[in-house]
Amino acid sequence: MLAERFAAVVGEPPMTYVAGWRLDVAARLLREPGASVAAVAHRVGYGSLPGFHRAFVRRHGTTPGAWQRAAPDPLAEATHLAETIPG
């Protein structure tokens, strides 16, 4: 059976893999400027914001909002990189 072979090769059942992949995509989308948690949840296929929240915490160990707030500031990062270039 395909699901058994998938689990043997990948190490987890197909639906577990897909659910994790969706939450990893959500984590990346939450780091985009102007992204809202509700919009990201909807975009990755969650119809329920509380359901998305629980799944995200299970996968990433923090809430979607905390994950988003912890995102590095791209402008600050670019400034720091520019300051470290000898010149």
GROMACS .gro file of C-alpha atoms in nm:
model
   87
    1MET     CA    1   0.000   0.000   0.000
    2LEU     CA    2   0.125   0.350  -0.085
    3ALA     CA    3   0.071   0.498   0.261
    4GLU     CA    4   0.273   0.219   0.423
    5ARG     CA    5   0.558   0.258   0.174
    6PHE     CA    6   0.554   0.636   0.217
    7ALA     CA    7   0.574   0.602   0.595
    8ALA     CA    8   0.858   0.351   0.565
    9VAL     CA    9   1.060   0.579   0.336
   10VAL     CA   10   0.977   0.922   0.481
   11GLY     CA   11   0.935   0.819   0.843
   12GLU     CA   12   0.581   0.943   0.895
   13PRO     CA   13   0.238   0.887   0.740
   14PRO     CA   14   0.150   1.095   0.433
   15MET     CA   15  -0.112   1.310   0.607
   16THR     CA   16   0.123   1.388   0.897
   17TYR     CA   17   0.387   1.493   0.645
   18VAL     CA   18   0.142   1.714   0.454
   19ALA     CA   19   0.012   1.876   0.773
   20GLY     CA   20   0.368   1.956   0.883
   21TRP     CA   21   0.455   2.091   0.540
   22ARG     CA   22   0.150   2.323   0.546
   23LEU     CA   23   0.255   2.457   0.886
   24ASP     CA   24   0.612   2.510   0.765
   25VAL     CA   25   0.474   2.708   0.470
   26ALA     CA   26   0.262   2.907   0.715
   27ALA     CA   27   0.571   2.984   0.926
   28ARG     CA   28   0.746   3.123   0.618
   29LEU     CA   29   0.439   3.324   0.514
   30LEU     CA   30   0.408   3.476   0.862
   31ARG     CA   31   0.752   3.630   0.815
   32GLU     CA   32   0.638   3.825   0.508
   33PRO     CA   33   0.574   4.196   0.568
   34GLY     CA   34   0.208   4.277   0.629
   35ALA     CA   35   0.098   3.915   0.669
   36SER     CA   36  -0.188   3.854   0.909
   37VAL     CA   37  -0.228   3.532   1.105
   38ALA     CA   38  -0.585   3.492   0.981
   39ALA     CA   39  -0.485   3.539   0.616
   40VAL     CA   40  -0.198   3.292   0.647
   41ALA     CA   41  -0.421   3.036   0.819
   42HIS     CA   42  -0.673   3.066   0.537
   43ARG     CA   43  -0.404   3.054   0.269
   44VAL     CA   44  -0.263   2.723   0.395
   45GLY     CA   45  -0.609   2.570   0.420
   46TYR     CA   46  -0.727   2.618   0.777
   47GLY     CA   47  -1.092   2.716   0.811
   48SER     CA   48  -1.059   2.767   1.184
   49LEU     CA   49  -0.819   3.016   1.338
   50PRO     CA   50  -0.815   2.830   1.674
   51GLY     CA   51  -0.739   2.505   1.489
   52PHE     CA   52  -0.453   2.671   1.305
   53HIS     CA   53  -0.323   2.818   1.629
   54ARG     CA   54  -0.320   2.478   1.807
   55ALA     CA   55  -0.156   2.301   1.514
   56PHE     CA   56   0.106   2.574   1.476
   57VAL     CA   57   0.198   2.557   1.846
   58ARG     CA   58   0.222   2.177   1.824
   59ARG     CA   59   0.457   2.200   1.524
   60HIS     CA   60   0.667   2.507   1.610
   61GLY     CA   61   0.640   2.532   1.987
   62THR     CA   62   0.512   2.889   1.984
   63THR     CA   63   0.204   3.080   1.876
   64PRO     CA   64   0.177   3.216   1.522
   65GLY     CA   65   0.177   3.573   1.656
   66ALA     CA   66   0.489   3.517   1.868
   67TRP     CA   67   0.659   3.353   1.570
   68GLN     CA   68   0.573   3.654   1.358
   69ARG     CA   69   0.693   3.906   1.618
   70ALA     CA   70   1.022   3.719   1.653
   71ALA     CA   71   1.092   3.760   1.281
   72PRO     CA   72   1.416   3.941   1.210
   73ASP     CA   73   1.378   4.292   1.072
   74PRO     CA   74   1.512   4.270   0.712
   75LEU     CA   75   1.612   4.639   0.714
   76ALA     CA   76   1.806   4.604   1.039
   77GLU     CA   77   1.969   4.288   0.908
   78ALA     CA   78   2.074   4.459   0.583
   79THR     CA   79   2.214   4.756   0.778
   80HIS     CA   80   2.412   4.522   1.002
   81LEU     CA   81   2.552   4.338   0.700
   82ALA     CA   82   2.650   4.667   0.533
   83GLU     CA   83   2.833   4.775   0.849
   84THR     CA   84   3.040   4.455   0.854
   85ILE     CA   85   3.166   4.490   0.497
   86PRO     CA   86   3.520   4.628   0.499
   87GLY     CA   87   3.551   4.931   0.306
   0.00000   0.00000   0.00000
